[in-house]
CSV table of C-alpha atoms and ligand atoms in Angstrom, one decimal:
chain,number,residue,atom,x,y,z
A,1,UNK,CA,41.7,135.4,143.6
A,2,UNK,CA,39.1,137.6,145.6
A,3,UNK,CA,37.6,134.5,146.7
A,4,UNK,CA,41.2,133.2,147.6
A,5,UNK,CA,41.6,136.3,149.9
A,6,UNK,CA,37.9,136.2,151.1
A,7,UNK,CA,38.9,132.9,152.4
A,8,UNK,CA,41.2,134.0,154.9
A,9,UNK,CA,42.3,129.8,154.8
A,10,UNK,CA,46.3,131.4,156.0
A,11,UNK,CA,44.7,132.9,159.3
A,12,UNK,CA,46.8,132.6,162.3
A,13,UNK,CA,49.8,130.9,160.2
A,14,UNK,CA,53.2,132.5,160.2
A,15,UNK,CA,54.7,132.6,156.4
A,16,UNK,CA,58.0,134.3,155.8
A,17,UNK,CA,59.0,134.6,151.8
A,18,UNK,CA,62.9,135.8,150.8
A,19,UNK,CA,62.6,138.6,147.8
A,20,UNK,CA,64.7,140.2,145.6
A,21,UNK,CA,68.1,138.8,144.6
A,22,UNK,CA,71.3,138.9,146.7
A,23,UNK,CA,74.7,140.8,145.8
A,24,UNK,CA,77.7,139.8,146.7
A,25,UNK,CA,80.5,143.0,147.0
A,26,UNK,CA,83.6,143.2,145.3
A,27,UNK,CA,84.8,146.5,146.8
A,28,UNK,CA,83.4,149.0,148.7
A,29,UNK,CA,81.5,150.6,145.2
A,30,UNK,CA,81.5,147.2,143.2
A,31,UNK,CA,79.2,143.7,143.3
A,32,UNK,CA,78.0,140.9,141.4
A,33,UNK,CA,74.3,140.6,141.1
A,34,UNK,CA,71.6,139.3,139.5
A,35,UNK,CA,68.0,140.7,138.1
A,36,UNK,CA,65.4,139.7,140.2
A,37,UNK,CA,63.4,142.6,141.3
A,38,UNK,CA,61.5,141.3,144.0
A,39,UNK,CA,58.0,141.4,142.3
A,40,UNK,CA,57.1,137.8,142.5
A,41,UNK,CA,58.4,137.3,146.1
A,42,UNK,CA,56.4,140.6,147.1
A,43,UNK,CA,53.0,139.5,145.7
A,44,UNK,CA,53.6,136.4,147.8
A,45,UNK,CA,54.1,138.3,150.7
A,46,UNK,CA,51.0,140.8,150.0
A,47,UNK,CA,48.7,137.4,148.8
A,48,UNK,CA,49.7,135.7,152.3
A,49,UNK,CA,48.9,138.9,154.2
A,50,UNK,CA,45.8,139.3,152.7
A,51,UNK,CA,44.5,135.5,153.2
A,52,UNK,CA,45.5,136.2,157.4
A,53,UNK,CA,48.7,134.7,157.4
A,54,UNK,CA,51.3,136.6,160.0
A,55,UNK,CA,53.9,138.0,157.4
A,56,UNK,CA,58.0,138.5,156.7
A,57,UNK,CA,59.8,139.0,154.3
A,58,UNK,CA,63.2,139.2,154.0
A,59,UNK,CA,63.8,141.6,150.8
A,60,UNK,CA,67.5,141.6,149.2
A,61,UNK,CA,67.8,144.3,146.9
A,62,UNK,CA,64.2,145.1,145.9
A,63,UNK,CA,63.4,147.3,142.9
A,64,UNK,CA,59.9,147.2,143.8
A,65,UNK,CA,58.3,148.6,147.3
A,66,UNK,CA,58.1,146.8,150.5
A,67,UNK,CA,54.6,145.4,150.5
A,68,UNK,CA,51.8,146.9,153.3
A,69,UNK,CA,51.2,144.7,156.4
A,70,UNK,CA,54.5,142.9,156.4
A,71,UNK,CA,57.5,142.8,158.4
A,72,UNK,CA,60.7,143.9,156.6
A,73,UNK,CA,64.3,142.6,157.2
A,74,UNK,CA,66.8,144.3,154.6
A,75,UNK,CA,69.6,142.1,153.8
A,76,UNK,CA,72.3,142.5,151.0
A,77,UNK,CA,74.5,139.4,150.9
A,78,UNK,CA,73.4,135.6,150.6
A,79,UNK,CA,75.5,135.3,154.3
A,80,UNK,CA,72.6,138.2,155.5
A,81,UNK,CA,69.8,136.6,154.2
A,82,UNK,CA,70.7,132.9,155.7
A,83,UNK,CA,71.2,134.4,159.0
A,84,UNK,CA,68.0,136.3,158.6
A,85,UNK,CA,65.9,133.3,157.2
A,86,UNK,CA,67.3,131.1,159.0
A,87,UNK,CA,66.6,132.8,162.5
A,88,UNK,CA,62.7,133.7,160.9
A,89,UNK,CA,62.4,130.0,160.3
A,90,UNK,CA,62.3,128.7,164.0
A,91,UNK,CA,58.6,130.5,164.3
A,92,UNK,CA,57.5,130.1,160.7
A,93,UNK,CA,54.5,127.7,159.2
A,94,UNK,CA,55.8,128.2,155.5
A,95,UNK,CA,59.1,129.2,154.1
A,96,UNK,CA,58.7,130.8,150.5
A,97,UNK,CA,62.3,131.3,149.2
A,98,UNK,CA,61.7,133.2,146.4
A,99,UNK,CA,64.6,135.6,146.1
A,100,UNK,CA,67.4,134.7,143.5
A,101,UNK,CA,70.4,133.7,145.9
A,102,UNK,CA,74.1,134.1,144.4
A,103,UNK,CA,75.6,131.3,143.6
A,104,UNK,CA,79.1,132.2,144.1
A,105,UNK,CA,80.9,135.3,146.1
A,106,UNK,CA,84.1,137.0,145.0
A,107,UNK,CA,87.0,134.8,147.4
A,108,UNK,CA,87.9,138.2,149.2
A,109,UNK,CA,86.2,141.5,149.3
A,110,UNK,CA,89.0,144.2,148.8
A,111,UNK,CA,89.1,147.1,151.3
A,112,UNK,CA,89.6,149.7,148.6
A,113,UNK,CA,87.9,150.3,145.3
A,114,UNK,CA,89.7,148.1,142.6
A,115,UNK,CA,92.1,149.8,140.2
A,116,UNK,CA,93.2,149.1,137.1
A,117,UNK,CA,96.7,149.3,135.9
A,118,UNK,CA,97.5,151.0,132.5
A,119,UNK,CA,99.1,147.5,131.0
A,120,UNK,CA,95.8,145.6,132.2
A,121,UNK,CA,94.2,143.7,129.2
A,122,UNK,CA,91.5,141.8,131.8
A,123,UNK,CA,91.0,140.9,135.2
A,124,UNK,CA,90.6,137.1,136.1
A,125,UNK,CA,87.9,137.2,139.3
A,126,UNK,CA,88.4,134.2,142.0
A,127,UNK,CA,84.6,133.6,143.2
A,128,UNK,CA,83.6,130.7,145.9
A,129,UNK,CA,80.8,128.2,145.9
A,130,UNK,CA,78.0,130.2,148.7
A,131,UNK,CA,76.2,127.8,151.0
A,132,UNK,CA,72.8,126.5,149.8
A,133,UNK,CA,70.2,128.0,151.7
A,134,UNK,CA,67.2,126.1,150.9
A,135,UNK,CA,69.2,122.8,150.7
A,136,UNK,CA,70.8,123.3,154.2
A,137,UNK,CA,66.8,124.5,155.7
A,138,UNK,CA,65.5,121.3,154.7
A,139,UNK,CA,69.0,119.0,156.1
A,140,UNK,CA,68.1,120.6,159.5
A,141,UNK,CA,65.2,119.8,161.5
A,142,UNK,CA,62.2,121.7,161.1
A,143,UNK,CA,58.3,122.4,160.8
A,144,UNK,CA,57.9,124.7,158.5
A,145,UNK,CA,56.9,123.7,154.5
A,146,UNK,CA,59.6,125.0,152.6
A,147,UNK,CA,58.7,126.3,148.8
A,148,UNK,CA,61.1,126.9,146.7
A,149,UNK,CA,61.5,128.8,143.1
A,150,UNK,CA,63.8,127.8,140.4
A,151,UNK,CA,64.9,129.5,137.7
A,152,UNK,CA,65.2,128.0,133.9
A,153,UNK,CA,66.0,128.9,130.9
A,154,UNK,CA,65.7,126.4,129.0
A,155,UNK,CA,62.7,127.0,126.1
A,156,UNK,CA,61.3,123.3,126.4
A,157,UNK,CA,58.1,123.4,128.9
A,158,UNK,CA,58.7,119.5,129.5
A,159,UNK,CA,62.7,120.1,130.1
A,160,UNK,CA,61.9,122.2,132.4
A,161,UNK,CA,59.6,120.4,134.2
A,162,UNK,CA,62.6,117.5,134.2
A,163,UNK,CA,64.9,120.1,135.4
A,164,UNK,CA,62.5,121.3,137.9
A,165,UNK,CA,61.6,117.5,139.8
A,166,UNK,CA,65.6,117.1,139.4
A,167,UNK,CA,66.4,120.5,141.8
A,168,UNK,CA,63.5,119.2,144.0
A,169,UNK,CA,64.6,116.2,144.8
A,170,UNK,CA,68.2,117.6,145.1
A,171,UNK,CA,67.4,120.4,147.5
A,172,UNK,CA,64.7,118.5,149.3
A,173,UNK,CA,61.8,121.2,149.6
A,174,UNK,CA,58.2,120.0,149.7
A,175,UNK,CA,57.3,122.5,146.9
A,176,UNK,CA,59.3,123.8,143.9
A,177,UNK,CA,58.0,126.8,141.5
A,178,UNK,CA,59.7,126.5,138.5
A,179,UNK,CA,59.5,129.3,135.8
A,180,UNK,CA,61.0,130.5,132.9
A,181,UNK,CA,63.3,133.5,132.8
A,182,UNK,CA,65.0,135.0,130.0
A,183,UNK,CA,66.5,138.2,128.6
A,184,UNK,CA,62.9,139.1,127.8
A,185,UNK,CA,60.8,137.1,130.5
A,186,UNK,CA,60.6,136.6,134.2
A,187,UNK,CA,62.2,139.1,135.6
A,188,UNK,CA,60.7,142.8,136.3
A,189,UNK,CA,58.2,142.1,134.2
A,190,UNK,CA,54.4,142.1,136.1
A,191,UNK,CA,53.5,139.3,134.4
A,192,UNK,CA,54.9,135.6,135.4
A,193,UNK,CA,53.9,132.0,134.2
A,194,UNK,CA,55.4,129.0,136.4
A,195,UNK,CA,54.6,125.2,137.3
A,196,UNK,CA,54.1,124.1,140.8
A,197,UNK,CA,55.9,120.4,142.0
A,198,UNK,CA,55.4,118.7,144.6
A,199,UNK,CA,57.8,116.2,146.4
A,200,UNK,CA,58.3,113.4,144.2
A,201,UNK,CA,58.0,115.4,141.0
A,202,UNK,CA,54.3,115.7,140.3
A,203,UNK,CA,52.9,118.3,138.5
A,204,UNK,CA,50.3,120.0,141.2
A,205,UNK,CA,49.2,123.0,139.1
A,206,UNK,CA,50.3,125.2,136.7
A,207,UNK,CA,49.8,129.5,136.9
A,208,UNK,CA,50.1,131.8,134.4
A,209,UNK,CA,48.8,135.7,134.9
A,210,UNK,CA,49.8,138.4,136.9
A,211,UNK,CA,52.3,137.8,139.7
A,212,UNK,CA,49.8,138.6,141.5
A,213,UNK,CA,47.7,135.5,140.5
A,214,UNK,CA,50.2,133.6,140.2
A,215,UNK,CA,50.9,134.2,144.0
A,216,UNK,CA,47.6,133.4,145.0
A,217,UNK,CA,48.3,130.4,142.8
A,218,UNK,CA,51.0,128.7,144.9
A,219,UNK,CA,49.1,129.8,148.1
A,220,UNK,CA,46.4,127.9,147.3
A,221,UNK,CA,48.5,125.2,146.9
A,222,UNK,CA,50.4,126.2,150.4
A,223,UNK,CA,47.3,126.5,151.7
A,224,UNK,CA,46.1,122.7,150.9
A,225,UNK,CA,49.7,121.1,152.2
A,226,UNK,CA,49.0,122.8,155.6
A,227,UNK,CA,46.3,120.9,155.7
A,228,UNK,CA,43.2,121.3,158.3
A,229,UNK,CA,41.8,124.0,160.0
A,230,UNK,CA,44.2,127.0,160.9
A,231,UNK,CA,45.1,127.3,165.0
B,1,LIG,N1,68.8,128.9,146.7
B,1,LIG,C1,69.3,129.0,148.0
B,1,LIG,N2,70.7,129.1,148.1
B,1,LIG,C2,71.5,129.2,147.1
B,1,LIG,C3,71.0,129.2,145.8
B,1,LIG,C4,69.7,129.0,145.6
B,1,LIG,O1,68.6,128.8,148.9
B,1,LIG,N3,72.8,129.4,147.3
B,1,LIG,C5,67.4,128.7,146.5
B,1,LIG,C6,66.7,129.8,145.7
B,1,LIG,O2,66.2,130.8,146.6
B,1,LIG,C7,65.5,129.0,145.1
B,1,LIG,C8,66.1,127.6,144.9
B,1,LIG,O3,67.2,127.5,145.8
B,1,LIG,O4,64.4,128.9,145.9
B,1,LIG,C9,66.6,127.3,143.5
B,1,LIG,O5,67.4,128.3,143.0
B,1,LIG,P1,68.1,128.1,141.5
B,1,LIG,O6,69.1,129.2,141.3
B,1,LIG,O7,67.0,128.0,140.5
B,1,LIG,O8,68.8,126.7,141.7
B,1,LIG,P2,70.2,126.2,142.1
B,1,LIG,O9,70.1,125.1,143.0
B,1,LIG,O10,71.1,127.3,142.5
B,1,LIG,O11,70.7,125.6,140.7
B,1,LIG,P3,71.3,126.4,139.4
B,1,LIG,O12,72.7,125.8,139.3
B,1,LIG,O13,70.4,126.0,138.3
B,1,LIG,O14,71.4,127.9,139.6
B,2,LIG,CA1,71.3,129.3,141.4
């Protein structure tokens, strides 16, 4: 990894990386999350930095801090960070979407905190499909490599390799990490192990370590689609 960062091979090159998960609010004290805390997408942004690439990341929801050198956009919602990515990926080389987006969003936000009546036995929550970021990046035209991350849990290594080419080809990105998370893996923890795929399916390298390492990891492999020599 020292060697990785000694190599400065992202000079000059404009990577932005999504972080964190998104929430979605219910009410003005309520939302539906997730548990990504952020560490993986930060140790991308910190590895990119420190290989000379131009930095931002959009960080929804971090538990972690904001990594040194970058620029920050704060976002909440999966409707912030597409307007945020989105407008960051006009001027970026690489697009590293790391951060867990919501699937779904409550169907309407209420104005006032949600109360429950004394006969209520449940409450049945209406939630709508949220627009694909990734999927939509890649429909539009652009320049920029778009990486994404997906999230398994299935226990098989080579099911989730399947499941990893499938999402790939589905979203159309030109890389897809793929790791396992579980209710004791993946997230918070510092440690990470994930597969790289390339377009077409193909197994380009797989990382296991620190999320730090594991960042340097899929940078080298951003590092060789870029191809050439840097400006
Ligand atoms: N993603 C996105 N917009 C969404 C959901 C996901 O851009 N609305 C991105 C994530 O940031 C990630 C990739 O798509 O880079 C895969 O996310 P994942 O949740 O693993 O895949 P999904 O396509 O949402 O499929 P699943 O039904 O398995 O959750
Ligand atoms: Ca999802």
């Amino acid at each position: 990894a020292a060697g990785a960062s000694a190599r400065h091979d992202l000079a000059g090159r404009r990577v932005v990386v999504t972080a964190g998960g998104t929430r979605e609010p219910l009410d003005p004290v309520r939302f539906l999350g997730n548990r990504s805390s952020g560490k993986q997408g930060v140790a991308i942004a910190e590895a990119a930095r420190a290989r000379g690439a131009e930095v931002t990341l959009i960080a929804a929801n971090l538990e972690v801090g904001e990594p040194v050198g970058c620029g920050v956009r704060a976002v909440s919602t999966t409707a912030e960070l597409q307007e945020a990515v989105v407008d960051e990926a006009r001027r970026a080389d690489v697009v590293v979407m790391a951060a867990a987006v919501a699937d779904f969003r409550p169907a309407a936000v209420s104005e006032s905190k949600i109360k429950k009546q004394p006969g209520d036995a449940g409450l049945t929550l209406e939630l709508v499909r949220n627009p694909d970021i990734l999927a939509e990046l890649a429909a539009a035209p652009h320049d920029a490599l778009l990486v994404g991350f997906a999230a398994e849990t299935e226990p098989d290594d080579e099911r989730i390799v399947e499941l990893g080419a499938a999402k790939l080809a589905a979203k159309g990105a030109d890389l897809l990490v793929v790791n396992r998370v579980g209710w004791n893996e993946g997230f918070a923890r510092d440690e990470n192990r994930v597969v790289i795929l390339e377009r077409g399916g193909a197994v380009v390298d797989r990382r296991s370590g620190s999320k730090m390492s594991v960042a340097d990891g899929i940078l080298d492999v951003v590092a060789r689609h870029l191809g050439g020599d840097p400006l």
